[in-house]
PDB file of C-alpha atoms in Angstrom:
ATOM      1  CA  MET Q   1       0.000   0.000   0.000  1.00  0.00           C
ATOM      2  CA  ASN Q   2       2.864   2.309   0.707  1.00  0.00           C
ATOM      3  CA  SER Q   3       4.260   1.945  -2.815  1.00  0.00           C
ATOM      4  CA  ILE Q   4       0.853   2.820  -4.358  1.00  0.00           C
ATOM      5  CA  CYS Q   5       0.735   6.080  -2.360  1.00  0.00           C
ATOM      6  CA  VAL Q   6       4.267   6.967  -3.430  1.00  0.00           C
ATOM      7  CA  LYS Q   7       3.455   6.307  -7.124  1.00  0.00           C
ATOM      8  CA  THR Q   8       0.292   8.391  -6.860  1.00  0.00           C
ATOM      9  CA  SER Q   9       2.231  11.237  -5.224  1.00  0.00           C
ATOM     10  CA  LEU Q  10       4.882  11.116  -7.923  1.00  0.00           C
ATOM     11  CA  LEU Q  11       2.220  11.124 -10.624  1.00  0.00           C
ATOM     12  CA  GLU Q  12       0.477  14.133  -9.035  1.00  0.00           C
ATOM     13  CA  SER Q  13       3.812  15.959  -8.654  1.00  0.00           C
ATOM     14  CA  SER Q  14       4.662  15.209 -12.271  1.00  0.00           C
ATOM     15  CA  SER Q  15       1.280  16.555 -13.433  1.00  0.00           C
ATOM     16  CA  LEU Q  16       1.744  19.750 -11.416  1.00  0.00           C
ATOM     17  CA  LEU Q  17       5.214  20.182 -12.862  1.00  0.00           C
ATOM     18  CA  SER Q  18       3.805  19.742 -16.363  1.00  0.00           C
ATOM     19  CA  ILE Q  19       1.069  22.297 -15.681  1.00  0.00           C
ATOM     20  CA  ASN Q  20       3.617  24.745 -14.279  1.00  0.00           C
ATOM     21  CA  ARG Q  21       5.841  24.364 -17.351  1.00  0.00           C
ATOM     22  CA  SER Q  22       2.870  24.914 -19.644  1.00  0.00           C
ATOM     23  CA  MET Q  23       1.941  28.116 -17.822  1.00  0.00           C
ATOM     24  CA  ASN Q  24       5.505  29.410 -18.064  1.00  0.00           C
ATOM     25  CA  VAL Q  25       5.591  28.748 -21.800  1.00  0.00           C
ATOM     26  CA  ILE Q  26       2.289  30.553 -22.272  1.00  0.00           C
ATOM     27  CA  ALA Q  27       3.453  33.498 -20.174  1.00  0.00           C
ATOM     28  CA  ALA Q  28       6.769  33.674 -22.013  1.00  0.00           C
ATOM     29  CA  SER Q  29       5.163  33.541 -25.454  1.00  0.00           C
ATOM     30  CA  ALA Q  30       2.609  36.268 -24.742  1.00  0.00           C
ATOM     31  CA  THR Q  31       3.361  39.277 -26.947  1.00  0.00           C
ATOM     32  CA  PRO Q  32       4.560  42.347 -25.080  1.00  0.00           C
ATOM     33  CA  PRO Q  33       2.576  45.551 -25.480  1.00  0.00           C
ATOM     34  CA  PRO Q  34       3.604  47.636 -28.491  1.00  0.00           C
ATOM     35  CA  PRO Q  35       6.247  50.272 -27.727  1.00  0.00           C
ATOM     36  CA  MET Q  36       5.053  53.785 -27.072  1.00  0.00           C
ATOM     37  CA  PRO Q  37       5.515  56.095 -30.069  1.00  0.00           C
ATOM     38  CA  PRO Q  38       8.472  58.418 -29.577  1.00  0.00           C
ATOM     39  CA  ALA Q  39       7.684  61.841 -28.200  1.00  0.00           C
ATOM     40  CA  LEU Q  40       7.640  64.528 -30.854  1.00  0.00           C
ATOM     41  CA  LYS Q  41       9.788  67.615 -30.644  1.00  0.00           C
ATOM     42  CA  THR Q  42       8.809  70.941 -32.212  1.00  0.00           C
ATOM     43  CA  ILE Q  43      11.317  73.766 -32.708  1.00  0.00           C
ATOM     44  CA  ARG Q  44      10.927  77.187 -34.355  1.00  0.00           C
ATOM     45  CA  VAL Q  45      14.046  78.640 -35.950  1.00  0.00           C
ATOM     46  CA  VAL Q  46      15.008  81.984 -37.423  1.00  0.00           C
ATOM     47  CA  VAL Q  47      17.974  81.812 -39.789  1.00  0.00           C
ATOM     48  CA  LYS Q  48      20.022  84.970 -40.447  1.00  0.00           C
ATOM     49  CA  GLY Q  49      22.542  85.897 -43.129  1.00  0.00           C
ATOM     50  CA  ARG Q  50      22.351  85.609 -46.898  1.00  0.00           C
ATOM     51  CA  VAL Q  51      19.388  83.236 -46.781  1.00  0.00           C
ATOM     52  CA  GLN Q  52      16.908  84.759 -49.231  1.00  0.00           C
ATOM     53  CA  GLY Q  53      17.261  84.436 -52.997  1.00  0.00           C
ATOM     54  CA  VAL Q  54      19.528  81.384 -52.567  1.00  0.00           C
ATOM     55  CA  PHE Q  55      16.860  78.640 -52.624  1.00  0.00           C
ATOM     56  CA  PHE Q  56      16.994  78.287 -48.826  1.00  0.00           C
ATOM     57  CA  ARG Q  57      13.256  77.563 -48.555  1.00  0.00           C
ATOM     58  CA  ASP Q  58      13.223  74.897 -51.283  1.00  0.00           C
ATOM     59  CA  TRP Q  59      16.361  73.338 -49.803  1.00  0.00           C
ATOM     60  CA  THR Q  60      14.692  73.341 -46.361  1.00  0.00           C
ATOM     61  CA  VAL Q  61      11.557  71.623 -47.704  1.00  0.00           C
ATOM     62  CA  GLU Q  62      13.673  68.943 -49.394  1.00  0.00           C
ATOM     63  CA  ASN Q  63      15.822  68.295 -46.311  1.00  0.00           C
ATOM     64  CA  ALA Q  64      12.871  68.297 -43.896  1.00  0.00           C
ATOM     65  CA  ARG Q  65      11.060  65.738 -46.044  1.00  0.00           C
ATOM     66  CA  GLN Q  66      14.190  63.544 -46.175  1.00  0.00           C
ATOM     67  CA  LEU Q  67      14.125  63.514 -42.356  1.00  0.00           C
ATOM     68  CA  ALA Q  68      10.341  62.858 -42.250  1.00  0.00           C
ATOM     69  CA  LEU Q  69       9.698  66.159 -40.478  1.00  0.00           C
ATOM     70  CA  ASN Q  70       6.447  68.094 -40.478  1.00  0.00           C
ATOM     71  CA  GLY Q  71       6.131  71.873 -40.375  1.00  0.00           C
ATOM     72  CA  TRP Q  72       6.772  74.833 -42.616  1.00  0.00           C
ATOM     73  CA  VAL Q  73       9.304  77.399 -43.843  1.00  0.00           C
ATOM     74  CA  ARG Q  74       8.889  81.001 -45.038  1.00  0.00           C
ATOM     75  CA  ASN Q  75      10.820  84.178 -45.814  1.00  0.00           C
ATOM     76  CA  ARG Q  76      10.334  87.116 -43.483  1.00  0.00           C
ATOM     77  CA  ARG Q  77      10.317  90.734 -44.562  1.00  0.00           C
ATOM     78  CA  ASP Q  78      13.374  91.439 -42.375  1.00  0.00           C
ATOM     79  CA  GLY Q  79      15.529  89.220 -44.642  1.00  0.00           C
ATOM     80  CA  THR Q  80      15.557  86.137 -42.395  1.00  0.00           C
ATOM     81  CA  VAL Q  81      14.036  82.707 -42.958  1.00  0.00           C
ATOM     82  CA  GLU Q  82      11.702  81.256 -40.339  1.00  0.00           C
ATOM     83  CA  ALA Q  83      10.784  77.576 -40.001  1.00  0.00           C
ATOM     84  CA  VAL Q  84       9.024  75.194 -37.654  1.00  0.00           C
ATOM     85  CA  PHE Q  85      10.225  71.590 -37.526  1.00  0.00           C
ATOM     86  CA  SER Q  86       8.260  68.837 -35.799  1.00  0.00           C
ATOM     87  CA  GLY Q  87       9.098  65.152 -35.570  1.00  0.00           C
ATOM     88  CA  LYS Q  88      11.420  62.686 -33.904  1.00  0.00           C
ATOM     89  CA  PRO Q  89      13.786  64.568 -31.582  1.00  0.00           C
ATOM     90  CA  GLU Q  90      16.933  63.259 -33.309  1.00  0.00           C
ATOM     91  CA  SER Q  91      15.610  64.311 -36.744  1.00  0.00           C
ATOM     92  CA  VAL Q  92      14.696  67.796 -35.504  1.00  0.00           C
ATOM     93  CA  GLN Q  93      18.161  68.205 -33.961  1.00  0.00           C
ATOM     94  CA  GLU Q  94      19.806  67.011 -37.193  1.00  0.00           C
ATOM     95  CA  MET Q  95      17.858  69.609 -39.183  1.00  0.00           C
ATOM     96  CA  VAL Q  96      18.492  72.484 -36.790  1.00  0.00           C
ATOM     97  CA  ASP Q  97      22.060  71.823 -35.650  1.00  0.00           C
ATOM     98  CA  ARG Q  98      23.668  70.269 -38.699  1.00  0.00           C
ATOM     99  CA  ARG Q  99      21.713  71.313 -41.763  1.00  0.00           C
ATOM    100  CA  CYS Q 100      20.161  74.756 -41.177  1.00  0.00           C
ATOM    101  CA  ARG Q 101      23.373  76.120 -39.666  1.00  0.00           C
ATOM    102  CA  VAL Q 102      25.002  75.546 -43.068  1.00  0.00           C
ATOM    103  CA  GLY Q 103      22.132  75.800 -45.574  1.00  0.00           C
ATOM    104  CA  PRO Q 104      22.311  75.313 -49.343  1.00  0.00           C
ATOM    105  CA  PRO Q 105      25.554  76.031 -51.237  1.00  0.00           C
ATOM    106  CA  ALA Q 106      24.730  79.670 -52.135  1.00  0.00           C
ATOM    107  CA  ALA Q 107      23.662  80.605 -48.583  1.00  0.00           C
ATOM    108  CA  VAL Q 108      25.817  82.256 -45.942  1.00  0.00           C
ATOM    109  CA  VAL Q 109      24.313  81.573 -42.521  1.00  0.00           C
ATOM    110  CA  THR Q 110      25.536  84.078 -39.917  1.00  0.00           C
ATOM    111  CA  GLY Q 111      23.148  83.164 -37.122  1.00  0.00           C
ATOM    112  CA  LEU Q 112      20.413  80.782 -36.105  1.00  0.00           C
ATOM    113  CA  ASP Q 113      18.011  81.249 -33.211  1.00  0.00           C
ATOM    114  CA  ALA Q 114      16.070  78.173 -32.095  1.00  0.00           C
ATOM    115  CA  PHE Q 115      13.119  78.159 -29.715  1.00  0.00           C
ATOM    116  CA  PRO Q 116      10.916  75.353 -28.359  1.00  0.00           C
ATOM    117  CA  SER Q 117       7.476  75.656 -29.924  1.00  0.00           C
ATOM    118  CA  ASP Q 118       4.048  74.488 -28.839  1.00  0.00           C
ATOM    119  CA  GLU Q 119       2.554  75.204 -32.265  1.00  0.00           C
ATOM    120  CA  ALA Q 120       0.209  72.414 -33.321  1.00  0.00           C
ATOM    121  CA  ILE Q 121       1.572  70.883 -36.512  1.00  0.00           C
ATOM    122  CA  ASP Q 122      -0.768  68.641 -38.489  1.00  0.00           C
ATOM    123  CA  PRO Q 123       1.230  65.581 -39.647  1.00  0.00           C
ATOM    124  CA  ALA Q 124      -1.173  65.173 -42.579  1.00  0.00           C
ATOM    125  CA  GLN Q 125       0.196  68.451 -43.998  1.00  0.00           C
ATOM    126  CA  GLY Q 126       3.786  67.178 -44.110  1.00  0.00           C
ATOM    127  CA  PHE Q 127       6.369  69.924 -44.620  1.00  0.00           C
ATOM    128  CA  GLN Q 128       5.394  72.942 -46.692  1.00  0.00           C
ATOM    129  CA  ARG Q 129       6.556  76.307 -47.934  1.00  0.00           C
ATOM    130  CA  LYS Q 130       4.508  79.284 -46.730  1.00  0.00           C
ATOM    131  CA  PRO Q 131       4.228  82.794 -48.187  1.00  0.00           C
ATOM    132  CA  THR Q 132       6.432  85.605 -46.885  1.00  0.00           C
ATOM    133  CA  ALA Q 133       5.330  87.141 -43.574  1.00  0.00           C
TER     134      ALA Q 133
END
């Protein structure tokens, strides 16, 4: 009788172990929640120097689209170029720090002011050129 109890206990223990392993496999194979979309960054810039009449706006549109940025660019009556860039933080920084500080070949950038912006940019609009302000 003792050996029957031992066999039954081993069988029950084995079944529990099997159930436990099954639960671990199920838990491990469950798909994790999708990652949160990266936070967007929006910056307004004013570019100074010889930046009008040198295709700065068209160059800005082309570069912003390459970086998948949303926003706009326009000439200002004071001779500067103003733009708003919105998108992934690293793409916005690339546009502001590395590209706009140099500009297209015919431009001579002498200054760039950058400000955080809370302007609502509609991603459906992409990046566009606006009329002079």
